[in-house]
């Protein structure tokens, strides 16, 4: 019985040495893994979705290979509904290797701004859930997750319509000039059209006009729209404003003029 | 007769000194391994708070049981203490490693480390150590019985 006991003892000791050496070196290797997420590039893809492409760099100078590196990003509005999700999987990162990839995330701005119209006019914050996971030394799963908030810039911040300037165009029509302005605080620029229809008190259309808007990201915008309206005397009119861009639709907004 | 007794006492003293030396060498080896491991694991202590304390407590109890086990060398208690050490390691690691799922929070970052594979290997090795202790105890008792019969 002595021999089997000794063999078990020696085998156990060898296994312990291997296990301790592996565990210690695997933990020590963790400090040699570098992960960088850069500033996003924004582009427009199909269905007018905004594509945020984050440059991702992962350097593994540790002792072991890494498997199943997984980066998952979820963006939620303040009501908790998910508006964007990004997912990047790198199956294998060899020891001493640097991997450069992009972490893509599509933001459906139409859905976001459709359900949260105050985001059109008010700067706010979106909640971002970032989760990174991997198999360190190929066998030890590690996951890090974080909640953070990112600022949301309103695309139509401080939207204002000035008092219309009315002048006589001809015997039957008046020329109404409506000046408007807003600040695009968003990361993206947009183009679209602004339509205004003028209705009489009785609800009859007496004129309408349209203008094209081209707003650059993070910049103020001002424009005007000329409307030829029937010169039938009306004491009180109301304007119906409809804004359509590739990312969102807004309206109809009703503005009443007159007494 | 007196001379024989003196020789036996001398043998006993020599045996005890050797046992003490053996234990001291074992403890020194464990302390050296601990010091080396502490330096290697120092970067991980930033991410895993309490790791150093966890290892220190573990080693303290492990060394105590090892010393007690070696002090009872030559008796059946040595094997019982050795078996108890194996069971202690299993129980301590299950509790301290939260059944293999380590969960830490730093500010708004949550870190989860799954060390179940490590825990399973350690448990298997310790069960092997426990089985070895039991086999040694059985071997010890059978040896005594054989001597009595002879």
mmCIF file of C-alpha atoms in Angstrom:
data_model
loop_
_atom_site.group_PDB
_atom_site.id
_atom_site.type_symbol
_atom_site.label_atom_id
_atom_site.label_comp_id
_atom_site.label_asym_id
_atom_site.label_seq_id
_atom_site.Cartn_x
_atom_site.Cartn_y
_atom_site.Cartn_z
ATOM 1 C CA UNK A 1 0.000 0.000 0.000
ATOM 2 C CA UNK A 2 2.980 2.283 0.557
ATOM 3 C CA UNK A 3 3.796 2.543 -3.173
ATOM 4 C CA UNK A 4 0.308 3.662 -4.345
ATOM 5 C CA UNK A 5 0.181 6.186 -1.477
ATOM 6 C CA UNK A 6 3.540 7.612 -2.503
ATOM 7 C CA UNK A 7 2.498 7.764 -6.163
ATOM 8 C CA UNK A 8 -0.711 9.589 -5.206
ATOM 9 C CA UNK A 9 1.353 11.991 -3.090
ATOM 10 C CA UNK A 10 3.829 12.728 -5.880
ATOM 11 C CA UNK A 11 1.074 13.096 -8.511
ATOM 12 C CA UNK A 12 -0.857 15.433 -6.198
ATOM 13 C CA UNK A 13 2.232 17.582 -5.544
ATOM 14 C CA UNK A 14 3.008 17.858 -9.281
ATOM 15 C CA UNK A 15 -0.599 18.828 -10.041
ATOM 16 C CA UNK A 16 -0.524 21.443 -7.259
ATOM 17 C CA UNK A 17 2.685 22.982 -8.603
ATOM 18 C CA UNK A 18 1.220 23.151 -12.132
ATOM 19 C CA UNK A 19 -2.059 24.612 -10.842
ATOM 20 C CA UNK A 20 -0.401 27.284 -8.674
ATOM 21 C CA UNK A 21 2.043 28.249 -11.433
ATOM 22 C CA UNK A 22 -0.761 28.482 -13.997
ATOM 23 C CA UNK A 23 -3.097 30.467 -11.701
ATOM 24 C CA UNK A 24 -0.408 32.922 -10.631
ATOM 25 C CA UNK A 25 0.852 33.508 -14.177
ATOM 26 C CA UNK A 26 -2.722 33.847 -15.518
ATOM 27 C CA UNK A 27 -3.563 36.495 -12.924
ATOM 28 C CA UNK A 28 -0.225 38.241 -13.503
ATOM 29 C CA UNK A 29 -0.927 38.272 -17.259
ATOM 30 C CA UNK A 30 -4.088 40.289 -16.747
ATOM 31 C CA UNK A 31 -2.055 43.456 -16.319
ATOM 32 C CA UNK A 32 -0.641 42.991 -19.827
ATOM 33 C CA UNK A 33 -3.999 43.168 -21.571
ATOM 34 C CA UNK A 34 -4.735 46.614 -22.972
ATOM 35 C CA UNK A 35 -8.120 47.640 -24.253
ATOM 36 C CA UNK A 36 -8.913 50.964 -25.939
ATOM 37 C CA UNK A 37 -12.157 52.306 -27.307
ATOM 38 C CA UNK A 38 -11.742 55.456 -29.410
ATOM 39 C CA UNK A 39 -14.015 58.295 -30.466
ATOM 40 C CA UNK A 40 -16.909 57.221 -32.693
ATOM 41 C CA UNK A 41 -17.282 57.884 -36.417
ATOM 42 C CA UNK A 42 -20.893 58.647 -37.280
ATOM 43 C CA UNK A 43 -22.481 57.658 -40.578
ATOM 44 C CA UNK A 44 -25.955 57.073 -41.945
ATOM 45 C CA UNK A 45 -26.994 53.591 -43.058
ATOM 46 C CA UNK A 46 -30.181 52.082 -44.460
ATOM 47 C CA UNK A 47 -33.532 52.973 -42.875
ATOM 48 C CA UNK A 48 -31.995 56.304 -41.838
ATOM 49 C CA UNK A 49 -30.265 54.689 -38.899
ATOM 50 C CA UNK A 50 -27.211 56.330 -37.386
ATOM 51 C CA UNK A 51 -24.192 54.066 -37.301
ATOM 52 C CA UNK A 52 -21.677 54.803 -34.542
ATOM 53 C CA UNK A 53 -18.360 53.062 -35.302
ATOM 54 C CA UNK A 54 -15.978 52.991 -32.347
ATOM 55 C CA UNK A 55 -12.372 52.028 -33.170
ATOM 56 C CA UNK A 56 -11.444 49.167 -30.859
ATOM 57 C CA UNK A 57 -7.901 48.095 -30.059
ATOM 58 C CA UNK A 58 -6.964 45.075 -27.970
ATOM 59 C CA UNK A 59 -3.358 44.195 -27.162
ATOM 60 C CA UNK A 60 -2.471 40.935 -25.452
ATOM 61 C CA UNK A 61 1.128 40.862 -24.239
ATOM 62 C CA UNK A 62 0.378 38.408 -21.428
ATOM 63 C CA UNK A 63 1.531 34.795 -21.193
ATOM 64 C CA UNK A 64 -1.641 33.221 -22.560
ATOM 65 C CA UNK A 65 -4.084 33.502 -25.445
ATOM 66 C CA UNK A 66 -7.484 35.062 -24.970
ATOM 67 C CA UNK A 67 -10.734 33.628 -26.296
ATOM 68 C CA UNK A 68 -14.198 34.964 -26.987
ATOM 69 C CA UNK A 69 -13.628 38.662 -26.399
ATOM 70 C CA UNK A 70 -17.076 40.105 -26.483
ATOM 71 C CA UNK A 71 -18.100 43.759 -26.283
ATOM 72 C CA UNK A 72 -21.774 44.579 -25.987
ATOM 73 C CA UNK A 73 -23.216 48.079 -25.769
ATOM 74 C CA UNK A 74 -26.827 48.911 -25.109
ATOM 75 C CA UNK A 75 -28.227 52.441 -25.155
ATOM 76 C CA UNK A 76 -31.448 53.144 -23.313
ATOM 77 C CA UNK A 77 -33.677 56.160 -23.169
ATOM 78 C CA UNK A 78 -34.774 57.573 -19.846
ATOM 79 C CA UNK A 79 -37.936 55.470 -19.865
ATOM 80 C CA UNK A 80 -35.741 52.355 -19.997
ATOM 81 C CA UNK A 81 -36.523 51.289 -23.567
ATOM 82 C CA UNK A 82 -33.544 50.159 -25.632
ATOM 83 C CA UNK A 83 -32.780 52.420 -28.582
ATOM 84 C CA UNK A 84 -29.457 51.007 -29.765
ATOM 85 C CA UNK A 85 -27.383 47.885 -29.386
ATOM 86 C CA UNK A 86 -23.874 47.074 -30.563
ATOM 87 C CA UNK A 87 -22.097 43.749 -30.440
ATOM 88 C CA UNK A 88 -18.480 42.852 -31.299
ATOM 89 C CA UNK A 89 -16.989 39.383 -30.988
ATOM 90 C CA UNK A 90 -13.305 38.598 -31.417
ATOM 91 C CA UNK A 91 -13.001 34.799 -31.212
ATOM 92 C CA UNK A 92 -9.281 34.486 -30.555
ATOM 93 C CA UNK A 93 -6.429 36.817 -29.570
ATOM 94 C CA UNK A 94 -3.084 35.093 -29.596
ATOM 95 C CA UNK A 95 -0.378 35.894 -27.086
ATOM 96 C CA UNK A 96 1.593 38.956 -28.242
ATOM 97 C CA UNK A 97 -1.069 39.940 -30.792
ATOM 98 C CA UNK A 98 -2.799 43.293 -31.276
ATOM 99 C CA UNK A 99 -6.277 43.285 -32.751
ATOM 100 C CA UNK A 100 -7.864 46.371 -34.271
ATOM 101 C CA UNK A 101 -11.563 46.239 -34.925
ATOM 102 C CA UNK A 102 -14.604 48.492 -34.940
ATOM 103 C CA UNK A 103 -17.453 48.302 -32.525
ATOM 104 C CA UNK A 104 -20.577 49.241 -34.477
ATOM 105 C CA UNK A 105 -23.759 50.431 -32.917
ATOM 106 C CA UNK A 106 -26.903 51.399 -34.816
ATOM 107 C CA UNK A 107 -29.153 54.032 -33.362
ATOM 108 C CA UNK A 108 -32.689 54.135 -34.670
ATOM 109 C CA UNK A 109 -33.247 57.830 -34.240
ATOM 110 C CA UNK A 110 -36.726 57.669 -35.784
ATOM 111 C CA UNK A 111 -37.884 55.290 -33.060
ATOM 112 C CA UNK A 112 -36.031 57.185 -30.332
ATOM 113 C CA UNK A 113 -37.323 60.618 -31.288
ATOM 114 C CA UNK A 114 -40.755 59.292 -32.182
ATOM 115 C CA UNK A 115 -41.312 57.978 -28.681
ATOM 116 C CA UNK A 116 -39.378 60.729 -26.864
ATOM 117 C CA UNK A 117 -40.200 63.977 -28.656
ATOM 118 C CA UNK A 118 -38.773 66.116 -25.885
ATOM 119 C CA UNK A 119 -35.348 64.855 -27.007
ATOM 120 C CA UNK A 120 -35.868 66.953 -30.152
ATOM 121 C CA UNK A 121 -35.894 70.178 -28.160
ATOM 122 C CA UNK A 122 -34.119 69.514 -24.870
ATOM 123 C CA UNK A 123 -30.568 68.344 -24.235
ATOM 124 C CA UNK A 124 -30.650 65.234 -22.136
ATOM 125 C CA UNK A 125 -28.728 62.116 -21.191
ATOM 126 C CA UNK A 126 -28.950 58.560 -22.457
ATOM 127 C CA UNK A 127 -28.079 55.560 -20.319
ATOM 128 C CA UNK A 128 -25.364 53.294 -21.752
ATOM 129 C CA UNK A 129 -24.731 49.758 -20.543
ATOM 130 C CA UNK A 130 -21.263 48.562 -21.600
ATOM 131 C CA UNK A 131 -20.321 44.911 -21.058
ATOM 132 C CA UNK A 132 -16.955 43.368 -21.963
ATOM 133 C CA UNK A 133 -16.226 39.704 -21.421
ATOM 134 C CA UNK A 134 -13.511 37.246 -22.385
ATOM 135 C CA UNK A 135 -11.923 33.956 -21.472
ATOM 136 C CA UNK A 136 -8.600 34.920 -19.888
ATOM 137 C CA UNK A 137 -5.898 32.282 -20.396
ATOM 138 C CA UNK A 138 -8.586 30.584 -22.546
ATOM 139 C CA UNK A 139 -10.351 29.025 -19.528
ATOM 140 C CA UNK A 140 -11.158 31.747 -16.983
ATOM 141 C CA UNK A 141 -14.281 33.722 -17.942
ATOM 142 C CA UNK A 142 -14.141 37.378 -16.880
ATOM 143 C CA UNK A 143 -16.863 39.947 -17.355
ATOM 144 C CA UNK A 144 -16.848 43.667 -16.635
ATOM 145 C CA UNK A 145 -19.950 45.781 -17.015
ATOM 146 C CA UNK A 146 -20.633 49.417 -16.438
ATOM 147 C CA UNK A 147 -23.537 51.832 -16.573
ATOM 148 C CA UNK A 148 -22.778 55.354 -17.669
ATOM 149 C CA UNK A 149 -24.721 58.246 -19.077
ATOM 150 C CA UNK A 150 -23.836 60.041 -22.282
ATOM 151 C CA UNK A 151 -25.068 63.495 -23.220
ATOM 152 C CA UNK A 152 -27.736 63.790 -25.863
ATOM 153 C CA UNK A 153 -27.777 67.009 -27.884
ATOM 154 C CA UNK A 154 -31.210 68.098 -29.069
ATOM 155 C CA UNK A 155 -31.328 68.607 -32.856
ATOM 156 C CA UNK A 156 -33.991 71.326 -32.617
ATOM 157 C CA UNK A 157 -32.853 73.095 -29.468
ATOM 158 C CA UNK A 158 -34.523 76.472 -28.946
ATOM 159 C CA UNK A 159 -36.722 76.219 -32.063
ATOM 160 C CA UNK A 160 -38.380 79.600 -32.547
ATOM 161 C CA UNK A 161 -40.690 81.087 -35.166
ATOM 162 C CA UNK A 162 -40.604 84.878 -35.363
ATOM 163 C CA UNK A 163 -43.737 86.943 -35.926
ATOM 164 C CA UNK A 164 -44.620 86.659 -39.630
ATOM 165 C CA UNK A 165 -43.872 89.679 -41.810
ATOM 166 C CA UNK A 166 -46.766 90.237 -44.136
ATOM 167 C CA UNK A 167 -46.570 92.294 -47.344
ATOM 168 C CA UNK A 168 -48.923 92.670 -50.291
ATOM 169 C CA UNK A 169 -47.856 90.489 -53.196
ATOM 170 C CA UNK A 170 -50.677 91.283 -55.644
ATOM 171 C CA UNK A 171 -54.378 92.038 -55.645
ATOM 172 C CA UNK A 172 -55.334 88.575 -54.486
ATOM 173 C CA UNK A 173 -52.389 87.377 -52.434
ATOM 174 C CA UNK A 174 -50.208 88.403 -49.545
ATOM 175 C CA UNK A 175 -46.584 87.381 -49.115
ATOM 176 C CA UNK A 176 -45.914 86.115 -45.608
ATOM 177 C CA UNK A 177 -42.312 85.687 -44.545
ATOM 178 C CA UNK A 178 -41.759 83.486 -41.498
ATOM 179 C CA UNK A 179 -38.289 83.462 -39.980
ATOM 180 C CA UNK A 180 -37.284 80.586 -37.796
ATOM 181 C CA UNK A 181 -34.149 79.442 -35.993
ATOM 182 C CA UNK A 182 -32.857 76.599 -33.851
ATOM 183 C CA UNK A 183 -29.562 75.158 -32.607
ATOM 184 C CA UNK A 184 -28.568 71.690 -33.674
ATOM 185 C CA UNK A 185 -26.832 70.298 -30.567
ATOM 186 C CA UNK A 186 -26.767 66.770 -32.000
ATOM 187 C CA UNK A 187 -23.635 64.903 -33.072
ATOM 188 C CA UNK A 188 -25.169 64.454 -36.511
ATOM 189 C CA UNK A 189 -26.208 66.900 -39.178
ATOM 190 C CA UNK A 190 -29.482 66.509 -40.991
ATOM 191 C CA UNK A 191 -31.362 67.699 -44.047
ATOM 192 C CA UNK A 192 -35.071 67.891 -44.389
ATOM 193 C CA UNK A 193 -38.005 70.042 -45.280
ATOM 194 C CA UNK A 194 -40.126 72.438 -43.284
ATOM 195 C CA UNK A 195 -43.713 72.879 -44.454
ATOM 196 C CA UNK A 196 -46.089 75.527 -43.195
ATOM 197 C CA UNK A 197 -49.784 75.700 -44.014
ATOM 198 C CA UNK A 198 -51.961 78.627 -43.035
ATOM 199 C CA UNK A 199 -55.557 77.971 -42.106
ATOM 200 C CA UNK A 200 -58.327 80.461 -41.625
ATOM 201 C CA UNK A 201 -60.484 80.534 -38.553
ATOM 202 C CA UNK A 202 -62.988 78.355 -40.378
ATOM 203 C CA UNK A 203 -60.302 75.760 -41.051
ATOM 204 C CA UNK A 204 -59.899 76.540 -44.734
ATOM 205 C CA UNK A 205 -56.386 76.453 -46.211
ATOM 206 C CA UNK A 206 -55.439 79.912 -47.361
ATOM 207 C CA UNK A 207 -51.780 79.296 -48.181
ATOM 208 C CA UNK A 208 -48.703 77.150 -47.706
ATOM 209 C CA UNK A 209 -44.980 76.969 -48.300
ATOM 210 C CA UNK A 210 -41.956 74.783 -47.979
ATOM 211 C CA UNK A 211 -38.249 75.235 -47.428
ATOM 212 C CA UNK A 212 -35.245 72.941 -47.273
ATOM 213 C CA UNK A 213 -33.199 72.721 -44.101
ATOM 214 C CA UNK A 214 -29.558 71.690 -43.982
ATOM 215 C CA UNK A 215 -28.329 71.748 -40.403
ATOM 216 C CA UNK A 216 -24.727 70.981 -39.575
ATOM 217 C CA UNK A 217 -23.853 69.134 -36.381
ATOM 218 C CA UNK A 218 -23.416 71.287 -33.283
ATOM 219 C CA UNK A 219 -24.220 74.554 -34.972
ATOM 220 C CA UNK A 220 -27.024 77.113 -35.020
ATOM 221 C CA UNK A 221 -29.366 77.317 -37.973
ATOM 222 C CA UNK A 222 -31.677 80.036 -39.112
ATOM 223 C CA UNK A 223 -33.893 80.256 -42.168
ATOM 224 C CA UNK A 224 -37.068 81.648 -43.501
ATOM 225 C CA UNK A 225 -40.029 80.422 -45.433
ATOM 226 C CA UNK A 226 -42.124 82.450 -47.848
ATOM 227 C CA UNK A 227 -45.803 81.732 -48.001
ATOM 228 C CA UNK A 228 -48.210 83.117 -50.539
ATOM 229 C CA UNK A 229 -51.571 83.343 -48.863
ATOM 230 C CA UNK A 230 -54.939 84.447 -50.072
ATOM 231 C CA UNK A 231 -55.620 88.030 -49.127
ATOM 232 C CA UNK A 232 -59.141 87.316 -47.912
ATOM 233 C CA UNK A 233 -59.507 89.288 -44.765
ATOM 234 C CA UNK A 234 -59.253 87.034 -41.830
ATOM 235 C CA UNK A 235 -58.842 88.280 -38.282
ATOM 236 C CA UNK A 236 -57.333 85.130 -36.929
ATOM 237 C CA UNK A 237 -55.259 82.430 -38.635
ATOM 238 C CA UNK A 238 -53.361 79.442 -37.449
ATOM 239 C CA UNK A 239 -50.157 78.014 -38.859
ATOM 240 C CA UNK A 240 -49.544 74.307 -39.109
ATOM 241 C CA UNK A 241 -45.843 73.421 -39.096
ATOM 242 C CA UNK A 242 -44.539 70.030 -40.243
ATOM 243 C CA UNK A 243 -40.849 69.154 -40.165
ATOM 244 C CA UNK A 244 -39.567 66.060 -41.971
ATOM 245 C CA UNK A 245 -35.934 64.931 -41.999
ATOM 246 C CA UNK A 246 -34.222 61.631 -42.728
ATOM 247 C CA UNK A 247 -34.008 60.960 -38.987
ATOM 248 C CA UNK A 248 -37.231 62.235 -37.542
ATOM 249 C CA UNK A 249 -40.597 63.766 -38.235
ATOM 250 C CA UNK A 250 -42.138 66.456 -36.150
ATOM 251 C CA UNK A 251 -45.553 67.993 -36.312
ATOM 252 C CA UNK A 252 -48.068 69.170 -36.921
ATOM 253 C CA UNK A 253 -47.297 72.066 -34.587
ATOM 254 C CA UNK A 254 -50.054 74.647 -34.426
ATOM 255 C CA UNK A 255 -49.294 78.356 -33.948
ATOM 256 C CA UNK A 256 -52.136 80.819 -33.705
ATOM 257 C CA UNK A 257 -51.823 84.432 -34.898
ATOM 258 C CA UNK A 258 -54.305 87.213 -34.618
ATOM 259 C CA UNK A 259 -56.886 88.194 -32.067
ATOM 260 C CA UNK B 1 19.261 -1.798 30.963
ATOM 261 C CA UNK B 2 20.067 1.828 31.798
ATOM 262 C CA UNK B 3 22.281 2.061 28.750
ATOM 263 C CA UNK B 4 19.404 0.779 26.586
ATOM 264 C CA UNK B 5 17.033 3.401 28.079
ATOM 265 C CA UNK B 6 19.608 6.149 27.460
ATOM 266 C CA UNK B 7 19.900 5.041 23.833
ATOM 267 C CA UNK B 8 16.090 5.070 23.471
ATOM 268 C CA UNK B 9 15.878 8.601 24.948
ATOM 269 C CA UNK B 10 18.637 9.764 22.617
ATOM 270 C CA UNK B 11 16.801 8.173 19.662
ATOM 271 C CA UNK B 12 13.592 9.867 20.752
ATOM 272 C CA UNK B 13 15.263 13.276 21.033
ATOM 273 C CA UNK B 14 16.933 12.850 17.641
ATOM 274 C CA UNK B 15 13.611 11.786 16.108
ATOM 275 C CA UNK B 16 11.843 14.833 17.560
ATOM 276 C CA UNK B 17 14.590 17.190 16.375
ATOM 277 C CA UNK B 18 14.392 15.734 12.881
ATOM 278 C CA UNK B 19 10.603 16.082 12.908
ATOM 279 C CA UNK B 20 10.920 19.686 14.044
ATOM 280 C CA UNK B 21 13.495 20.398 11.347
ATOM 281 C CA UNK B 22 11.288 18.789 8.716
ATOM 282 C CA UNK B 23 8.311 20.892 9.835
ATOM 283 C CA UNK B 24 10.418 24.061 9.916
ATOM 284 C CA UNK B 25 11.674 23.422 6.375
ATOM 285 C CA UNK B 26 8.094 22.831 5.174
ATOM 286 C CA UNK B 27 6.898 26.067 6.825
ATOM 287 C CA UNK B 28 9.819 28.005 5.325
ATOM 288 C CA UNK B 29 8.995 26.619 1.858
ATOM 289 C CA UNK B 30 5.324 27.618 2.278
ATOM 290 C CA UNK B 31 6.348 31.131 3.418
ATOM 291 C CA UNK B 32 8.713 31.514 0.428
ATOM 292 C CA UNK B 33 5.920 30.403 -1.942
ATOM 293 C CA UNK B 34 3.574 32.877 -0.240
ATOM 294 C CA UNK B 35 6.024 35.775 -0.571
ATOM 295 C CA UNK B 36 6.644 34.965 -4.253
ATOM 296 C CA UNK B 37 2.912 34.593 -4.922
ATOM 297 C CA UNK B 38 2.167 37.874 -3.135
ATOM 298 C CA UNK B 39 4.507 39.728 -5.470
ATOM 299 C CA UNK B 40 3.085 38.042 -8.561
ATOM 300 C CA UNK B 41 -0.505 38.635 -7.445
ATOM 301 C CA UNK B 42 0.092 42.255 -6.395
ATOM 302 C CA UNK B 43 -1.365 43.715 -9.649
ATOM 303 C CA UNK B 44 -4.513 41.614 -9.203
ATOM 304 C CA UNK B 45 -5.035 43.003 -5.696
ATOM 305 C CA UNK B 46 -6.112 46.262 -7.311
ATOM 306 C CA UNK B 47 -9.024 44.462 -8.987
ATOM 307 C CA UNK B 48 -9.739 41.900 -6.262
ATOM 308 C CA UNK B 49 -9.928 43.661 -2.884
ATOM 309 C CA UNK B 50 -9.092 41.393 0.053
ATOM 310 C CA UNK B 51 -7.153 38.898 -2.076
ATOM 311 C CA UNK B 52 -3.986 39.255 0.021
ATOM 312 C CA UNK B 53 -5.939 38.867 3.293
ATOM 313 C CA UNK B 54 -7.760 35.857 1.881
ATOM 314 C CA UNK B 55 -4.478 34.142 0.943
ATOM 315 C CA UNK B 56 -2.837 35.102 4.271
ATOM 316 C CA UNK B 57 -5.711 33.656 6.350
ATOM 317 C CA UNK B 58 -5.731 30.541 4.216
ATOM 318 C CA UNK B 59 -2.002 30.027 4.650
ATOM 319 C CA UNK B 60 -2.158 30.662 8.391
ATOM 320 C CA UNK B 61 -4.713 27.896 8.979
ATOM 321 C CA UNK B 62 -3.043 25.624 6.401
ATOM 322 C CA UNK B 63 0.372 25.991 8.063
ATOM 323 C CA UNK B 64 -1.140 25.488 11.553
ATOM 324 C CA UNK B 65 -2.780 22.237 10.477
ATOM 325 C CA UNK B 66 0.419 21.173 8.724
ATOM 326 C CA UNK B 67 2.480 21.808 11.873
ATOM 327 C CA UNK B 68 -0.023 19.973 14.092
ATOM 328 C CA UNK B 69 -0.113 17.101 11.614
ATOM 329 C CA UNK B 70 3.689 16.860 11.587
ATOM 330 C CA UNK B 71 3.886 17.092 15.392
ATOM 331 C CA UNK B 72 1.696 14.024 15.602
ATOM 332 C CA UNK B 73 3.889 12.221 13.098
ATOM 333 C CA UNK B 74 4.097 8.507 13.830
ATOM 334 C CA UNK B 75 0.582 8.384 15.252
ATOM 335 C CA UNK B 76 -2.781 7.884 13.557
ATOM 336 C CA UNK B 77 -3.705 11.522 14.393
ATOM 337 C CA UNK B 78 -1.198 12.701 11.809
ATOM 338 C CA UNK B 79 -3.403 11.258 9.064
ATOM 339 C CA UNK B 80 -6.578 12.649 10.603
ATOM 340 C CA UNK B 81 -5.098 16.142 10.765
ATOM 341 C CA UNK B 82 -3.854 15.721 7.208
ATOM 342 C CA UNK B 83 -7.381 14.728 6.086
ATOM 343 C CA UNK B 84 -8.842 17.641 8.064
ATOM 344 C CA UNK B 85 -6.445 19.967 6.222
ATOM 345 C CA UNK B 86 -7.757 18.737 2.873
ATOM 346 C CA UNK B 87 -11.378 19.239 3.939
ATOM 347 C CA UNK B 88 -10.512 22.686 5.333
ATOM 348 C CA UNK B 89 -8.987 23.723 1.995
ATOM 349 C CA UNK B 90 -12.124 22.606 0.121
ATOM 350 C CA UNK B 91 -14.502 24.350 2.542
ATOM 351 C CA UNK B 92 -12.406 27.529 2.774
ATOM 352 C CA UNK B 93 -12.091 27.900 -0.989
ATOM 353 C CA UNK B 94 -15.807 27.282 -1.559
ATOM 354 C CA UNK B 95 -16.686 30.025 0.942
ATOM 355 C CA UNK B 96 -13.942 32.510 0.116
ATOM 356 C CA UNK B 97 -14.352 32.140 -3.651
ATOM 357 C CA UNK B 98 -18.137 32.431 -3.369
ATOM 358 C CA UNK B 99 -18.620 29.006 -4.993
ATOM 359 C CA UNK B 100 -16.391 30.059 -7.885
ATOM 360 C CA UNK B 101 -18.137 33.264 -8.952
ATOM 361 C CA UNK B 102 -16.247 36.329 -7.740
ATOM 362 C CA UNK B 103 -18.277 39.493 -7.935
ATOM 363 C CA UNK B 104 -16.741 42.924 -7.280
ATOM 364 C CA UNK B 105 -18.006 46.452 -7.756
ATOM 365 C CA UNK B 106 -15.734 49.478 -8.215
ATOM 366 C CA UNK B 107 -17.735 52.663 -8.557
ATOM 367 C CA UNK B 108 -20.063 51.978 -11.467
ATOM 368 C CA UNK B 109 -18.007 49.070 -12.838
ATOM 369 C CA UNK B 110 -19.063 45.536 -11.959
ATOM 370 C CA UNK B 111 -16.485 42.778 -12.383
ATOM 371 C CA UNK B 112 -17.356 39.075 -12.413
ATOM 372 C CA UNK B 113 -14.621 36.434 -12.495
ATOM 373 C CA UNK B 114 -15.642 32.823 -12.978
ATOM 374 C CA UNK B 115 -13.063 30.606 -11.244
ATOM 375 C CA UNK B 116 -15.225 27.482 -11.090
ATOM 376 C CA UNK B 117 -12.759 25.508 -13.216
ATOM 377 C CA UNK B 118 -9.962 26.385 -10.777
ATOM 378 C CA UNK B 119 -12.165 25.477 -7.818
ATOM 379 C CA UNK B 120 -13.118 22.128 -9.358
ATOM 380 C CA UNK B 121 -9.472 21.216 -9.956
ATOM 381 C CA UNK B 122 -8.530 22.224 -6.399
ATOM 382 C CA UNK B 123 -11.426 20.212 -4.968
ATOM 383 C CA UNK B 124 -10.401 17.151 -6.976
ATOM 384 C CA UNK B 125 -6.796 17.474 -5.821
ATOM 385 C CA UNK B 126 -7.843 17.933 -2.208
ATOM 386 C CA UNK B 127 -10.210 14.964 -2.392
ATOM 387 C CA UNK B 128 -7.263 12.989 -3.719
ATOM 388 C CA UNK B 129 -5.239 14.269 -0.725
ATOM 389 C CA UNK B 130 -8.069 13.287 1.623
ATOM 390 C CA UNK B 131 -8.217 9.799 0.089
ATOM 391 C CA UNK B 132 -4.445 9.552 0.474
ATOM 392 C CA UNK B 133 -4.710 10.464 4.193
ATOM 393 C CA UNK B 134 -7.394 7.846 4.726
ATOM 394 C CA UNK B 135 -5.278 5.243 2.918
ATOM 395 C CA UNK B 136 -2.316 6.194 5.118
ATOM 396 C CA UNK B 137 -4.491 5.837 8.240
ATOM 397 C CA UNK B 138 -5.684 2.413 7.108
ATOM 398 C CA UNK B 139 -2.102 1.451 6.287
ATOM 399 C CA UNK B 140 -0.948 2.687 9.713
ATOM 400 C CA UNK B 141 -3.649 0.720 11.578
ATOM 401 C CA UNK B 142 -3.044 -2.432 9.527
ATOM 402 C CA UNK B 143 0.688 -2.134 10.224
ATOM 403 C CA UNK B 144 0.007 -1.923 13.989
ATOM 404 C CA UNK B 145 -2.357 -4.914 13.809
ATOM 405 C CA UNK B 146 0.249 -6.972 11.940
ATOM 406 C CA UNK B 147 2.885 -6.090 14.575
ATOM 407 C CA UNK B 148 0.494 -7.078 17.402
ATOM 408 C CA UNK B 149 -0.307 -10.414 15.718
ATOM 409 C CA UNK B 150 3.404 -11.157 15.210
#
